[in-house]
Amino acid sequence: MTTICILLILSTVTAGCWNLKEPNQLAIVIGGGLDMNADGRLEVSSQIAVPAGLGGPDTGPSKKRSFVVVSASGKDFMDAGQNLQTQLSRTLFYAHRQTILIGQRMAEQGMDKYLDMVVRNPKSEMRSVIFVVKDGTAKEILATEPVFDPLISTALGSVQSALGMKPYYYREFLCESRPKGGTVLLPAVSYHSTTKRFIYSGAAILNKENSHKLTGFLKPDESYYANWIKGRQRSLTVSTSGSQSSGSISLRAQALKSRIRVAKDSNGMRVHIHLSGKGSLVENNSMRDPSQEKQLRKIEEILSREVERAVNKLVFKAQKQYKADIFGIGRHVHNKYPGEWKQLQNNWNETFSRIPVTVEVQLRYEDPGQTNSSI
């Protein structure tokens, strides 16, 4: 009899989940945005999936929207979130958030005081990709409808992979933000008013030595080279700036590698950046014939020098215009000279701006393509 009573009690305990909400009681947040209002208050936006729109027809008058965007202001993130909840009959659920967007005005104010919220909140999704919105707000990006995906958050998560980059997740942002010295480089998007869609706009530079405030932006092509140096670029198309008479050549480079060497001598510290990659010829508008060994080596040299010039210009811009270590060189200094790093870390960006940096690029062909000389 005692055994039967115990089994009956256990069956009632294991029969259901008493303290969990059903899916139809949740507002599933797919994307989140942080903006700063004109009056200086934090505005939080959430893109919420509408299940009825996700499974319906793609076109026609009966098409339902697959998401809704709601926004609210507050003293901090949790206060704004509570005000946002007053607009919904379902409980906000953040565990499936795929994207975090930061408006430019918010980034200019500094991100330090908003990092704690995400770390402290156990429901926060650390695998969300993160972007800064250039010349705009996170709310307007969340409200756009993508071309191929039902949700803008899904599309934003795929854009970096389509451009040959490794997706940049919020957990990586937190890891890069913790050590002192240098900057954090975040991907950037902007709103295209003509097409009413987002476009990739390069990268945003956040200064760790100044509360993670926005220092400036890199152009898309500059961001590719910066990510290559940081080991975050998987593939890249490199083209020569050929004249009308000489023609241009393009190489789709894969297996991109980066090596940064830090050394000291009697003149002080110096840095050498070595970049390498190999790939296939994807376009040849020149008179050079890659099937000939001598001309193939010349093509490789021309492409390598082209990238060297571009990277040297980027290094000059980082050192002289922004005075910001956007390449993560400080980490290599820390690893090799940990004792000296203790004195350098608090003002590393200024120190970096004075260090001699040399660049070497080696590009190689794996496959000359389907043609020899230009058709």
mmCIF file of C-alpha atoms in Angstrom:
data_model
loop_
_atom_site.group_PDB
_atom_site.id
_atom_site.type_symbol
_atom_site.label_atom_id
_atom_site.label_comp_id
_atom_site.label_asym_id
_atom_site.label_seq_id
_atom_site.Cartn_x
_atom_site.Cartn_y
_atom_site.Cartn_z
ATOM 1 C CA MET A 1 0.000 0.000 0.000
ATOM 2 C CA THR A 2 2.856 2.369 0.885
ATOM 3 C CA THR A 3 4.522 1.660 -2.460
ATOM 4 C CA ILE A 4 1.305 2.455 -4.342
ATOM 5 C CA CYS A 5 0.941 5.781 -2.484
ATOM 6 C CA ILE A 6 4.553 6.755 -3.327
ATOM 7 C CA LEU A 7 4.013 5.906 -6.994
ATOM 8 C CA LEU A 8 0.861 7.980 -7.116
ATOM 9 C CA ILE A 9 2.657 10.971 -5.577
ATOM 10 C CA LEU A 10 5.553 10.638 -8.023
ATOM 11 C CA SER A 11 3.169 10.418 -10.970
ATOM 12 C CA THR A 12 1.608 13.749 -10.024
ATOM 13 C CA VAL A 13 5.052 15.364 -9.703
ATOM 14 C CA THR A 14 6.349 14.122 -13.052
ATOM 15 C CA ALA A 15 3.087 14.511 -14.995
ATOM 16 C CA GLY A 16 3.762 18.106 -16.136
ATOM 17 C CA CYS A 17 5.857 21.254 -15.830
ATOM 18 C CA TRP A 18 4.088 23.361 -13.254
ATOM 19 C CA ASN A 19 6.403 26.379 -13.227
ATOM 20 C CA LEU A 20 7.046 26.758 -16.992
ATOM 21 C CA LYS A 21 5.053 28.799 -19.485
ATOM 22 C CA GLU A 22 3.558 27.337 -22.633
ATOM 23 C CA PRO A 23 4.847 28.685 -26.001
ATOM 24 C CA ASN A 24 1.547 30.465 -26.613
ATOM 25 C CA GLN A 25 2.209 32.483 -23.437
ATOM 26 C CA LEU A 26 5.588 33.785 -24.621
ATOM 27 C CA ALA A 27 6.656 36.669 -26.867
ATOM 28 C CA ILE A 28 9.799 35.199 -28.428
ATOM 29 C CA VAL A 29 12.380 37.950 -28.966
ATOM 30 C CA ILE A 30 14.441 37.291 -32.120
ATOM 31 C CA GLY A 31 16.379 40.578 -32.209
ATOM 32 C CA GLY A 32 17.125 43.382 -29.774
ATOM 33 C CA GLY A 33 18.195 47.000 -30.266
ATOM 34 C CA LEU A 34 19.648 49.725 -28.048
ATOM 35 C CA ASP A 35 19.225 53.390 -28.967
ATOM 36 C CA MET A 36 19.654 56.735 -27.238
ATOM 37 C CA ASN A 37 16.724 59.156 -27.514
ATOM 38 C CA ALA A 38 17.185 62.843 -28.225
ATOM 39 C CA ASP A 39 16.495 63.497 -24.530
ATOM 40 C CA GLY A 40 19.269 61.109 -23.479
ATOM 41 C CA ARG A 41 17.053 58.236 -22.352
ATOM 42 C CA LEU A 42 17.709 54.624 -23.281
ATOM 43 C CA GLU A 43 15.290 53.153 -25.821
ATOM 44 C CA VAL A 44 15.046 49.381 -26.100
ATOM 45 C CA SER A 45 13.505 47.730 -29.166
ATOM 46 C CA SER A 46 12.609 44.073 -29.613
ATOM 47 C CA GLN A 47 11.781 42.195 -32.787
ATOM 48 C CA ILE A 48 9.220 39.552 -31.829
ATOM 49 C CA ALA A 49 8.379 36.590 -34.033
ATOM 50 C CA VAL A 50 4.737 36.172 -35.115
ATOM 51 C CA PRO A 51 4.285 32.393 -35.599
ATOM 52 C CA ALA A 52 1.203 32.787 -37.825
ATOM 53 C CA GLY A 53 3.256 34.828 -40.316
ATOM 54 C CA LEU A 54 6.212 32.424 -40.417
ATOM 55 C CA GLY A 55 4.221 29.549 -41.894
ATOM 56 C CA GLY A 56 1.876 31.456 -44.195
ATOM 57 C CA PRO A 57 2.105 32.232 -47.936
ATOM 58 C CA ASP A 58 5.072 34.306 -49.105
ATOM 59 C CA THR A 59 3.043 36.691 -51.250
ATOM 60 C CA GLY A 60 -0.497 37.813 -51.839
ATOM 61 C CA PRO A 61 -3.093 39.741 -49.856
ATOM 62 C CA SER A 62 -3.351 37.000 -47.231
ATOM 63 C CA LYS A 63 0.327 37.250 -46.313
ATOM 64 C CA LYS A 64 0.864 37.945 -42.619
ATOM 65 C CA ARG A 65 3.905 39.748 -41.288
ATOM 66 C CA SER A 66 6.380 37.359 -39.667
ATOM 67 C CA PHE A 67 7.406 39.790 -36.924
ATOM 68 C CA VAL A 68 6.488 42.899 -34.976
ATOM 69 C CA VAL A 69 8.822 45.508 -33.460
ATOM 70 C CA VAL A 70 7.979 47.136 -30.125
ATOM 71 C CA SER A 71 9.985 49.845 -28.339
ATOM 72 C CA ALA A 72 10.030 51.555 -24.950
ATOM 73 C CA SER A 73 12.263 53.971 -23.036
ATOM 74 C CA GLY A 74 13.588 53.742 -19.500
ATOM 75 C CA LYS A 75 16.290 54.634 -16.982
ATOM 76 C CA ASP A 76 18.237 51.488 -17.813
ATOM 77 C CA PHE A 77 17.733 48.296 -19.803
ATOM 78 C CA MET A 78 15.547 46.509 -17.242
ATOM 79 C CA ASP A 79 13.378 49.578 -16.646
ATOM 80 C CA ALA A 80 12.865 49.987 -20.399
ATOM 81 C CA GLY A 81 12.146 46.254 -20.686
ATOM 82 C CA GLN A 82 9.449 46.537 -18.039
ATOM 83 C CA ASN A 83 7.866 49.452 -19.907
ATOM 84 C CA LEU A 84 8.054 47.412 -23.099
ATOM 85 C CA GLN A 85 6.265 44.512 -21.421
ATOM 86 C CA THR A 86 3.233 46.742 -20.751
ATOM 87 C CA GLN A 87 2.530 46.720 -24.521
ATOM 88 C CA LEU A 88 2.312 42.918 -24.763
ATOM 89 C CA SER A 89 -0.058 40.270 -23.483
ATOM 90 C CA ARG A 90 2.704 37.649 -23.566
ATOM 91 C CA THR A 91 5.870 37.401 -21.461
ATOM 92 C CA LEU A 92 9.062 38.508 -23.210
ATOM 93 C CA PHE A 93 11.388 35.545 -23.805
ATOM 94 C CA TYR A 94 15.031 36.366 -24.693
ATOM 95 C CA ALA A 95 16.594 32.901 -24.925
ATOM 96 C CA HIS A 96 16.167 32.767 -28.737
ATOM 97 C CA ARG A 97 17.521 36.238 -29.498
ATOM 98 C CA GLN A 98 19.808 36.070 -32.539
ATOM 99 C CA THR A 99 20.897 39.684 -33.006
ATOM 100 C CA ILE A 100 21.837 42.729 -30.925
ATOM 101 C CA LEU A 101 21.930 46.124 -32.656
ATOM 102 C CA ILE A 102 23.467 49.281 -31.195
ATOM 103 C CA GLY A 103 22.459 52.649 -32.636
ATOM 104 C CA GLN A 104 25.234 55.107 -33.465
ATOM 105 C CA ARG A 105 24.105 57.686 -30.897
ATOM 106 C CA MET A 106 24.170 54.987 -28.226
ATOM 107 C CA ALA A 107 27.669 53.863 -29.294
ATOM 108 C CA GLU A 108 28.892 57.461 -29.103
ATOM 109 C CA GLN A 109 27.796 57.595 -25.454
ATOM 110 C CA GLY A 110 29.838 54.484 -24.552
ATOM 111 C CA MET A 111 28.817 50.886 -23.945
ATOM 112 C CA ASP A 112 30.450 50.185 -20.566
ATOM 113 C CA LYS A 113 27.392 50.667 -18.373
ATOM 114 C CA TYR A 114 25.251 48.366 -20.548
ATOM 115 C CA LEU A 115 27.617 45.377 -20.526
ATOM 116 C CA ASP A 116 26.640 44.380 -16.981
ATOM 117 C CA MET A 117 22.999 43.827 -17.896
ATOM 118 C CA VAL A 118 23.732 41.140 -20.460
ATOM 119 C CA VAL A 119 26.260 39.308 -18.282
ATOM 120 C CA ARG A 120 24.072 39.394 -15.192
ATOM 121 C CA ASN A 121 20.835 38.337 -16.905
ATOM 122 C CA PRO A 122 20.758 34.498 -16.979
ATOM 123 C CA LYS A 123 18.185 34.535 -19.805
ATOM 124 C CA SER A 124 20.434 36.522 -22.136
ATOM 125 C CA GLU A 125 21.613 34.696 -25.263
ATOM 126 C CA MET A 126 25.408 35.061 -25.605
ATOM 127 C CA ARG A 127 25.435 33.667 -29.160
ATOM 128 C CA SER A 128 23.652 36.694 -30.565
ATOM 129 C CA VAL A 129 25.551 38.424 -33.355
ATOM 130 C CA ILE A 130 26.184 42.097 -32.620
ATOM 131 C CA PHE A 131 26.271 45.115 -34.967
ATOM 132 C CA VAL A 132 26.576 48.886 -34.689
ATOM 133 C CA VAL A 133 24.113 50.842 -36.831
ATOM 134 C CA LYS A 134 25.953 53.560 -38.749
ATOM 135 C CA ASP A 135 24.078 56.844 -39.278
ATOM 136 C CA GLY A 136 20.873 55.408 -37.883
ATOM 137 C CA THR A 137 19.009 53.596 -35.145
ATOM 138 C CA ALA A 138 18.650 49.962 -34.203
ATOM 139 C CA LYS A 139 14.859 50.308 -34.318
ATOM 140 C CA GLU A 140 14.724 51.178 -38.025
ATOM 141 C CA ILE A 141 16.978 48.227 -38.937
ATOM 142 C CA LEU A 142 14.814 45.818 -36.932
ATOM 143 C CA ALA A 143 11.738 47.045 -38.778
ATOM 144 C CA THR A 144 13.122 46.286 -42.263
ATOM 145 C CA GLU A 145 12.019 43.236 -44.204
ATOM 146 C CA PRO A 146 14.897 41.160 -45.677
ATOM 147 C CA VAL A 147 14.940 39.731 -49.211
ATOM 148 C CA PHE A 148 15.426 36.019 -48.539
ATOM 149 C CA ASP A 149 14.704 35.502 -44.837
ATOM 150 C CA PRO A 150 11.444 35.942 -42.960
ATOM 151 C CA LEU A 151 13.260 37.802 -40.146
ATOM 152 C CA ILE A 152 15.919 40.512 -40.328
ATOM 153 C CA SER A 153 17.707 38.891 -37.373
ATOM 154 C CA THR A 154 18.300 35.744 -39.424
ATOM 155 C CA ALA A 155 19.558 37.792 -42.361
ATOM 156 C CA LEU A 156 21.970 39.803 -40.198
ATOM 157 C CA GLY A 157 23.346 36.579 -38.771
ATOM 158 C CA SER A 158 24.156 35.381 -42.290
ATOM 159 C CA VAL A 159 25.607 38.534 -43.840
ATOM 160 C CA GLN A 160 29.067 38.093 -42.312
ATOM 161 C CA SER A 161 29.339 34.505 -43.512
ATOM 162 C CA ALA A 162 28.300 35.615 -47.009
ATOM 163 C CA LEU A 163 31.131 38.180 -46.943
ATOM 164 C CA GLY A 164 33.694 35.553 -45.950
ATOM 165 C CA MET A 165 33.908 36.559 -42.264
ATOM 166 C CA LYS A 166 33.470 34.618 -39.090
ATOM 167 C CA PRO A 167 30.233 35.693 -37.346
ATOM 168 C CA TYR A 168 30.961 38.016 -34.426
ATOM 169 C CA TYR A 169 29.001 36.914 -31.349
ATOM 170 C CA TYR A 170 28.226 38.893 -28.217
ATOM 171 C CA ARG A 171 30.268 36.495 -26.076
ATOM 172 C CA GLU A 172 33.345 37.411 -28.158
ATOM 173 C CA PHE A 173 32.576 41.088 -27.634
ATOM 174 C CA LEU A 174 32.576 40.491 -23.877
ATOM 175 C CA CYS A 175 35.864 38.546 -24.032
ATOM 176 C CA GLU A 176 37.546 41.287 -26.069
ATOM 177 C CA SER A 177 36.140 43.989 -23.810
ATOM 178 C CA ARG A 178 37.618 42.646 -20.578
ATOM 179 C CA PRO A 179 41.406 43.083 -21.126
ATOM 180 C CA LYS A 180 42.630 46.656 -20.858
ATOM 181 C CA GLY A 181 44.112 48.599 -23.738
ATOM 182 C CA GLY A 182 43.192 48.918 -27.399
ATOM 183 C CA THR A 183 39.822 48.817 -29.075
ATOM 184 C CA VAL A 184 37.007 46.478 -30.062
ATOM 185 C CA LEU A 185 36.061 46.213 -33.725
ATOM 186 C CA LEU A 186 32.348 45.544 -34.283
ATOM 187 C CA PRO A 187 30.663 44.953 -37.667
ATOM 188 C CA ALA A 188 28.439 47.804 -38.835
ATOM 189 C CA VAL A 189 25.266 48.035 -40.909
ATOM 190 C CA SER A 190 23.237 50.995 -42.111
ATOM 191 C CA TYR A 191 19.743 51.652 -43.413
ATOM 192 C CA HIS A 192 19.444 52.287 -47.156
ATOM 193 C CA SER A 193 16.561 54.725 -47.545
ATOM 194 C CA THR A 194 16.043 54.038 -51.275
ATOM 195 C CA THR A 195 15.733 50.253 -51.075
ATOM 196 C CA LYS A 196 14.473 50.357 -47.461
ATOM 197 C CA ARG A 197 16.871 47.532 -46.593
ATOM 198 C CA PHE A 198 20.092 47.202 -44.629
ATOM 199 C CA ILE A 199 23.593 47.189 -46.136
ATOM 200 C CA TYR A 200 26.916 46.132 -44.628
ATOM 201 C CA SER A 201 28.839 49.332 -43.846
ATOM 202 C CA GLY A 202 32.215 48.147 -42.550
ATOM 203 C CA ALA A 203 33.241 48.158 -38.900
ATOM 204 C CA ALA A 204 32.837 50.389 -35.840
ATOM 205 C CA ILE A 205 35.802 51.165 -33.572
ATOM 206 C CA LEU A 206 34.973 51.195 -29.850
ATOM 207 C CA ASN A 207 37.711 52.552 -27.570
ATOM 208 C CA LYS A 208 38.188 50.328 -24.515
ATOM 209 C CA GLU A 209 40.253 53.068 -22.844
ATOM 210 C CA ASN A 210 37.297 55.473 -23.006
ATOM 211 C CA SER A 211 34.220 53.543 -21.838
ATOM 212 C CA HIS A 212 33.885 51.724 -25.188
ATOM 213 C CA LYS A 213 32.863 54.930 -26.942
ATOM 214 C CA LEU A 214 32.638 55.033 -30.714
ATOM 215 C CA THR A 215 35.861 56.393 -32.221
ATOM 216 C CA GLY A 216 34.983 56.042 -35.905
ATOM 217 C CA PHE A 217 34.199 53.619 -38.713
ATOM 218 C CA LEU A 218 36.180 51.572 -41.204
ATOM 219 C CA LYS A 219 34.940 51.258 -44.774
ATOM 220 C CA PRO A 220 33.844 47.763 -45.901
ATOM 221 C CA ASP A 221 37.108 47.024 -47.758
ATOM 222 C CA GLU A 222 39.144 48.280 -44.783
ATOM 223 C CA SER A 223 37.165 46.036 -42.455
ATOM 224 C CA TYR A 224 38.028 42.987 -44.590
ATOM 225 C CA TYR A 225 41.757 43.650 -44.194
ATOM 226 C CA ALA A 226 41.418 44.419 -40.471
ATOM 227 C CA ASN A 227 39.543 41.139 -39.968
ATOM 228 C CA TRP A 228 42.204 39.317 -41.993
ATOM 229 C CA ILE A 229 44.876 40.626 -39.611
ATOM 230 C CA LYS A 230 42.742 39.603 -36.617
ATOM 231 C CA GLY A 231 42.186 36.111 -38.053
ATOM 232 C CA ARG A 232 38.466 36.643 -38.632
ATOM 233 C CA GLN A 233 38.367 36.679 -42.445
ATOM 234 C CA ARG A 234 37.977 33.294 -44.163
ATOM 235 C CA SER A 235 37.958 34.419 -47.804
ATOM 236 C CA LEU A 236 38.343 37.601 -49.816
ATOM 237 C CA THR A 237 38.364 38.722 -53.449
ATOM 238 C CA VAL A 238 41.518 40.714 -54.265
ATOM 239 C CA SER A 239 41.660 42.791 -57.466
ATOM 240 C CA THR A 240 44.406 44.843 -59.083
ATOM 241 C CA SER A 241 43.727 48.490 -59.821
ATOM 242 C CA GLY A 242 44.560 47.990 -63.473
ATOM 243 C CA SER A 243 44.288 50.860 -65.941
ATOM 244 C CA GLN A 244 42.211 50.696 -69.106
ATOM 245 C CA SER A 245 45.312 49.677 -71.056
ATOM 246 C CA SER A 246 46.730 47.107 -68.625
ATOM 247 C CA GLY A 247 43.433 45.565 -67.475
ATOM 248 C CA SER A 248 42.567 44.121 -64.063
ATOM 249 C CA ILE A 249 42.995 40.708 -62.459
ATOM 250 C CA SER A 250 40.948 39.256 -59.580
ATOM 251 C CA LEU A 251 41.804 36.425 -57.217
ATOM 252 C CA ARG A 252 39.368 34.749 -54.840
ATOM 253 C CA ALA A 253 41.693 34.075 -51.910
ATOM 254 C CA GLN A 254 40.913 31.267 -49.451
ATOM 255 C CA ALA A 255 42.765 29.860 -46.435
ATOM 256 C CA LEU A 256 43.693 33.346 -45.253
ATOM 257 C CA LYS A 257 46.343 33.388 -42.537
ATOM 258 C CA SER A 258 47.792 36.113 -40.353
ATOM 259 C CA ARG A 259 50.923 36.210 -38.231
ATOM 260 C CA ILE A 260 51.886 39.139 -35.994
ATOM 261 C CA ARG A 261 55.408 39.347 -34.602
ATOM 262 C CA VAL A 262 56.390 41.771 -31.857
ATOM 263 C CA ALA A 263 60.082 42.423 -31.177
ATOM 264 C CA LYS A 264 62.289 44.884 -29.276
ATOM 265 C CA ASP A 265 65.708 46.300 -30.033
ATOM 266 C CA SER A 266 67.765 49.339 -29.044
ATOM 267 C CA ASN A 267 65.295 51.602 -30.884
ATOM 268 C CA GLY A 268 62.290 50.229 -29.009
ATOM 269 C CA MET A 269 59.356 48.017 -29.944
ATOM 270 C CA ARG A 270 58.398 47.153 -33.519
ATOM 271 C CA VAL A 271 55.665 45.050 -35.153
ATOM 272 C CA HIS A 272 55.664 42.952 -38.314
ATOM 273 C CA ILE A 273 52.387 41.741 -39.883
ATOM 274 C CA HIS A 274 52.558 38.813 -42.307
ATOM 275 C CA LEU A 275 49.458 37.954 -44.349
ATOM 276 C CA SER A 276 49.100 35.006 -46.695
ATOM 277 C CA GLY A 277 46.428 33.315 -48.772
ATOM 278 C CA LYS A 278 45.869 31.171 -51.821
ATOM 279 C CA GLY A 279 43.031 30.877 -54.268
ATOM 280 C CA SER A 280 41.761 30.764 -57.828
ATOM 281 C CA LEU A 281 41.790 33.242 -60.670
ATOM 282 C CA VAL A 282 38.198 34.437 -61.079
ATOM 283 C CA GLU A 283 38.731 37.231 -63.628
ATOM 284 C CA ASN A 284 41.536 38.189 -65.995
ATOM 285 C CA ASN A 285 41.117 41.308 -68.130
ATOM 286 C CA SER A 286 44.859 41.749 -68.673
ATOM 287 C CA MET A 287 47.191 40.468 -71.379
ATOM 288 C CA ARG A 288 49.057 38.263 -68.889
ATOM 289 C CA ASP A 289 48.864 34.476 -69.301
ATOM 290 C CA PRO A 290 48.774 32.659 -65.929
ATOM 291 C CA SER A 291 49.576 29.341 -67.610
ATOM 292 C CA GLN A 292 53.130 30.613 -68.064
ATOM 293 C CA GLU A 293 55.198 30.248 -64.902
ATOM 294 C CA LYS A 294 56.990 33.583 -65.215
ATOM 295 C CA GLN A 295 53.795 35.547 -65.781
ATOM 296 C CA LEU A 296 52.000 33.634 -63.029
ATOM 297 C CA ARG A 297 54.663 34.679 -60.523
ATOM 298 C CA LYS A 298 54.333 38.270 -61.753
ATOM 299 C CA ILE A 299 50.561 38.205 -61.273
ATOM 300 C CA GLU A 300 51.018 36.905 -57.717
ATOM 301 C CA GLU A 301 53.524 39.670 -57.016
ATOM 302 C CA ILE A 302 51.233 42.383 -58.412
ATOM 303 C CA LEU A 303 48.291 41.187 -56.289
ATOM 304 C CA SER A 304 50.445 40.857 -53.169
ATOM 305 C CA ARG A 305 51.823 44.407 -53.559
ATOM 306 C CA GLU A 306 48.275 45.698 -54.139
ATOM 307 C CA VAL A 307 47.150 44.259 -50.781
ATOM 308 C CA GLU A 308 50.320 45.515 -49.065
ATOM 309 C CA ARG A 309 49.552 49.072 -50.159
ATOM 310 C CA ALA A 310 45.966 48.800 -48.933
ATOM 311 C CA VAL A 311 46.986 47.352 -45.551
ATOM 312 C CA ASN A 312 49.743 49.960 -45.085
ATOM 313 C CA LYS A 313 47.165 52.692 -45.702
ATOM 314 C CA LEU A 314 44.907 51.051 -43.107
ATOM 315 C CA VAL A 315 47.744 50.864 -40.556
ATOM 316 C CA PHE A 316 48.515 54.553 -41.160
ATOM 317 C CA LYS A 317 44.842 55.428 -40.663
ATOM 318 C CA ALA A 318 44.651 53.418 -37.433
ATOM 319 C CA GLN A 319 47.830 54.969 -36.028
ATOM 320 C CA LYS A 320 47.542 58.581 -37.154
ATOM 321 C CA GLN A 321 43.837 59.310 -37.653
ATOM 322 C CA TYR A 322 42.211 57.181 -34.961
ATOM 323 C CA LYS A 323 45.229 56.405 -32.698
ATOM 324 C CA ALA A 324 43.591 53.045 -32.064
ATOM 325 C CA ASP A 325 44.897 49.471 -32.061
ATOM 326 C CA ILE A 326 42.178 47.919 -34.197
ATOM 327 C CA PHE A 327 44.284 44.834 -34.976
ATOM 328 C CA GLY A 328 44.663 43.315 -31.498
ATOM 329 C CA ILE A 329 48.428 43.866 -31.428
ATOM 330 C CA GLY A 330 48.234 44.628 -27.714
ATOM 331 C CA ARG A 331 47.350 40.987 -27.049
ATOM 332 C CA HIS A 332 50.606 39.877 -28.699
ATOM 333 C CA VAL A 333 52.577 42.420 -26.651
ATOM 334 C CA HIS A 334 50.890 41.109 -23.507
ATOM 335 C CA ASN A 335 51.798 37.510 -24.358
ATOM 336 C CA LYS A 336 55.450 38.249 -25.164
ATOM 337 C CA TYR A 337 56.203 41.008 -22.651
ATOM 338 C CA PRO A 338 53.721 40.534 -19.774
ATOM 339 C CA GLY A 339 55.805 42.573 -17.351
ATOM 340 C CA GLU A 340 55.952 45.636 -19.583
ATOM 341 C CA TRP A 341 52.303 45.289 -20.557
ATOM 342 C CA LYS A 342 51.270 46.279 -17.026
ATOM 343 C CA GLN A 343 52.692 49.750 -17.669
ATOM 344 C CA LEU A 344 51.511 49.970 -21.287
ATOM 345 C CA GLN A 345 47.910 48.719 -21.046
ATOM 346 C CA ASN A 346 46.265 51.843 -19.632
ATOM 347 C CA ASN A 347 47.511 54.055 -22.480
ATOM 348 C CA TRP A 348 48.193 51.428 -25.147
ATOM 349 C CA ASN A 349 46.428 53.200 -28.025
ATOM 350 C CA GLU A 350 48.751 56.180 -27.733
ATOM 351 C CA THR A 351 51.793 53.893 -27.551
ATOM 352 C CA PHE A 352 50.583 51.877 -30.547
ATOM 353 C CA SER A 353 50.300 55.040 -32.654
ATOM 354 C CA ARG A 354 54.100 55.543 -32.398
ATOM 355 C CA ILE A 355 55.309 51.947 -32.972
ATOM 356 C CA PRO A 356 56.848 51.123 -36.386
ATOM 357 C CA VAL A 357 54.655 48.563 -38.191
ATOM 358 C CA THR A 358 55.756 46.718 -41.337
ATOM 359 C CA VAL A 359 53.487 44.629 -43.588
ATOM 360 C CA GLU A 360 54.263 41.658 -45.822
ATOM 361 C CA VAL A 361 51.706 39.884 -48.039
ATOM 362 C CA GLN A 362 52.102 36.623 -49.964
ATOM 363 C CA LEU A 363 49.285 35.534 -52.288
ATOM 364 C CA ARG A 364 49.494 32.323 -54.317
ATOM 365 C CA TYR A 365 47.391 30.755 -57.071
ATOM 366 C CA GLU A 366 46.013 27.270 -56.609
ATOM 367 C CA ASP A 367 44.150 27.200 -59.933
ATOM 368 C CA PRO A 368 44.653 29.560 -62.899
ATOM 369 C CA GLY A 369 41.009 29.140 -63.877
ATOM 370 C CA GLN A 370 39.341 27.884 -67.042
ATOM 371 C CA THR A 371 41.260 30.218 -69.384
ATOM 372 C CA ASN A 372 44.873 31.172 -69.947
ATOM 373 C CA SER A 373 45.179 34.709 -71.269
ATOM 374 C CA SER A 374 42.132 36.989 -71.394
ATOM 375 C CA ILE A 375 39.421 35.909 -73.832
#
